[in-house]
Amino acid sequence: MSHVCAILLIAHAPLATALAEVGRLLYPEAADSLHALDVGSSQPMEELEAQTQQMQDSLRGQDCLILADVYGATPFNIVSRIAAVHPTRSRIVAGVNVPMLWRALAQRHVSLEELANRAVGGGTQGIV
């Protein structure tokens, strides 16, 4: 089996789920690689951290590109804190947009480092 990076979307509700749906429309073959976690505004931080940790644990053994909505906001802070305490083979990119997601889905077979770079390139090239 070839190398495939998992992609985890984490964003303020309902953005992560909506982006995942958009991603699956164009790349239905990537559905098993794409995961979404919506962060609700009223959820306690401990609950959010537990959900995020559980999702990351389910991806153990896989390289994982984590796409967050806003640098410094709750979703980004949660994955950053978990990554610091429980290092995994993951990269976090903030500022997710549709072109970034599509680029990542299209190229999820490259190395994690290269995937993160290509996702950022797709996101910035998609802004006009």
GROMACS .gro file of C-alpha atoms in nm:
model
  128
    1MET     CA    1   0.000   0.000   0.000
    2SER     CA    2   0.132   0.346  -0.084
    3HIS     CA    3   0.188   0.625   0.165
    4VAL     CA    4  -0.118   0.844   0.222
    5CYS     CA    5  -0.134   1.135   0.465
    6ALA     CA    6  -0.449   1.181   0.670
    7ILE     CA    7  -0.602   1.528   0.667
    8LEU     CA    8  -0.775   1.663   0.976
    9LEU     CA    9  -0.988   1.976   0.951
   10ILE     CA   10  -1.047   2.156   1.281
   11ALA     CA   11  -1.247   2.477   1.280
   12HIS     CA   12  -1.528   2.670   1.444
   13ALA     CA   13  -1.860   2.491   1.388
   14PRO     CA   14  -1.982   2.419   1.125
   15LEU     CA   15  -1.682   2.509   0.907
   16ALA     CA   16  -1.481   2.187   0.943
   17THR     CA   17  -1.776   1.968   0.842
   18ALA     CA   18  -1.869   2.202   0.555
   19LEU     CA   19  -1.513   2.203   0.420
   20ALA     CA   20  -1.500   1.824   0.445
   21GLU     CA   21  -1.819   1.801   0.239
   22VAL     CA   22  -1.670   2.032  -0.026
   23GLY     CA   23  -1.354   1.824  -0.028
   24ARG     CA   24  -1.543   1.497  -0.072
   25LEU     CA   25  -1.743   1.642  -0.363
   26LEU     CA   26  -1.431   1.693  -0.573
   27TYR     CA   27  -1.222   1.407  -0.427
   28PRO     CA   28  -1.462   1.130  -0.322
   29GLU     CA   29  -1.176   0.879  -0.335
   30ALA     CA   30  -1.011   1.072  -0.049
   31ALA     CA   31  -1.305   1.031   0.190
   32ASP     CA   32  -1.121   0.781   0.413
   33SER     CA   33  -0.826   1.021   0.449
   34LEU     CA   34  -1.036   1.324   0.543
   35HIS     CA   35  -1.157   1.391   0.899
   36ALA     CA   36  -1.341   1.691   1.044
   37LEU     CA   37  -1.384   1.826   1.392
   38ASP     CA   38  -1.617   2.119   1.453
   39VAL     CA   39  -1.543   2.326   1.762
   40GLY     CA   40  -1.858   2.454   1.928
   41SER     CA   41  -1.850   2.789   2.104
   42SER     CA   42  -2.010   2.653   2.421
   43GLN     CA   43  -1.804   2.334   2.452
   44PRO     CA   44  -1.576   2.317   2.755
   45MET     CA   45  -1.205   2.326   2.669
   46GLU     CA   46  -1.144   1.988   2.837
   47GLU     CA   47  -1.411   1.826   2.620
   48LEU     CA   48  -1.265   1.979   2.305
   49GLU     CA   49  -0.916   1.863   2.394
   50ALA     CA   50  -1.044   1.511   2.465
   51GLN     CA   51  -1.228   1.496   2.130
   52THR     CA   52  -0.924   1.625   1.944
   53GLN     CA   53  -0.691   1.382   2.122
   54GLN     CA   54  -0.927   1.092   2.046
   55MET     CA   55  -0.935   1.186   1.677
   56GLN     CA   56  -0.557   1.217   1.661
   57ASP     CA   57  -0.520   0.883   1.844
   58SER     CA   58  -0.741   0.717   1.583
   59LEU     CA   59  -0.490   0.830   1.319
   60ARG     CA   60  -0.187   0.689   1.503
   61GLY     CA   61   0.069   0.552   1.266
   62GLN     CA   62  -0.037   0.787   0.987
   63ASP     CA   63   0.120   1.115   0.894
   64CYS     CA   64  -0.144   1.382   0.948
   65LEU     CA   65  -0.183   1.728   0.801
   66ILE     CA   66  -0.398   1.936   1.036
   67LEU     CA   67  -0.575   2.229   0.873
   68ALA     CA   68  -0.711   2.483   1.123
   69ASP     CA   69  -0.925   2.785   1.048
   70VAL     CA   70  -0.754   3.071   1.233
   71TYR     CA   71  -0.408   3.102   1.384
   72GLY     CA   72  -0.438   3.175   1.755
   73ALA     CA   73  -0.807   3.081   1.780
   74THR     CA   74  -0.941   2.794   1.990
   75PRO     CA   75  -0.921   2.517   1.725
   76PHE     CA   76  -0.557   2.603   1.646
   77ASN     CA   77  -0.466   2.637   2.013
   78ILE     CA   78  -0.616   2.297   2.095
   79VAL     CA   79  -0.420   2.106   1.829
   80SER     CA   80  -0.104   2.301   1.910
   81ARG     CA   81  -0.130   2.215   2.279
   82ILE     CA   82  -0.195   1.848   2.207
   83ALA     CA   83   0.092   1.833   1.958
   84ALA     CA   84   0.327   1.980   2.218
   85VAL     CA   85   0.231   1.722   2.481
   86HIS     CA   86   0.178   1.421   2.252
   87PRO     CA   87   0.403   1.466   1.951
   88THR     CA   88   0.288   1.279   1.645
   89ARG     CA   89   0.385   1.285   1.284
   90SER     CA   90   0.174   1.589   1.207
   91ARG     CA   91   0.200   1.941   1.072
   92ILE     CA   92  -0.046   2.218   1.154
   93VAL     CA   93  -0.139   2.481   0.898
   94ALA     CA   94  -0.373   2.767   0.990
   95GLY     CA   95  -0.588   2.970   0.754
   96VAL     CA   96  -0.755   2.682   0.572
   97ASN     CA   97  -0.951   2.766   0.260
   98VAL     CA   98  -1.104   2.557  -0.018
   99PRO     CA   99  -0.806   2.581  -0.260
  100MET     CA  100  -0.573   2.472   0.023
  101LEU     CA  101  -0.792   2.173   0.104
  102TRP     CA  102  -0.826   2.068  -0.259
  103ARG     CA  103  -0.451   2.088  -0.312
  104ALA     CA  104  -0.393   1.878  -0.002
  105LEU     CA  105  -0.648   1.617  -0.108
  106ALA     CA  106  -0.508   1.596  -0.459
  107GLN     CA  107  -0.153   1.547  -0.334
  108ARG     CA  108  -0.199   1.348  -0.014
  109HIS     CA  109   0.042   1.079  -0.139
  110VAL     CA  110   0.355   1.295  -0.094
  111SER     CA  111   0.559   1.328   0.226
  112LEU     CA  112   0.400   1.515   0.514
  113GLU     CA  113   0.646   1.804   0.489
  114GLU     CA  114   0.589   1.838   0.115
  115LEU     CA  115   0.212   1.812   0.162
  116ALA     CA  116   0.215   2.097   0.415
  117ASN     CA  117   0.417   2.313   0.173
  118ARG     CA  118   0.190   2.232  -0.121
  119ALA     CA  119  -0.124   2.298   0.083
  120VAL     CA  120   0.006   2.642   0.183
  121GLY     CA  121   0.094   2.711  -0.182
  122GLY     CA  122  -0.254   2.611  -0.295
  123GLY     CA  123  -0.413   2.828  -0.029
  124THR     CA  124  -0.214   3.137  -0.115
  125GLN     CA  125  -0.249   3.088  -0.492
  126GLY     CA  126  -0.624   3.063  -0.445
  127ILE     CA  127  -0.640   3.414  -0.303
  128VAL     CA  128  -0.678   3.685  -0.569
   0.00000   0.00000   0.00000
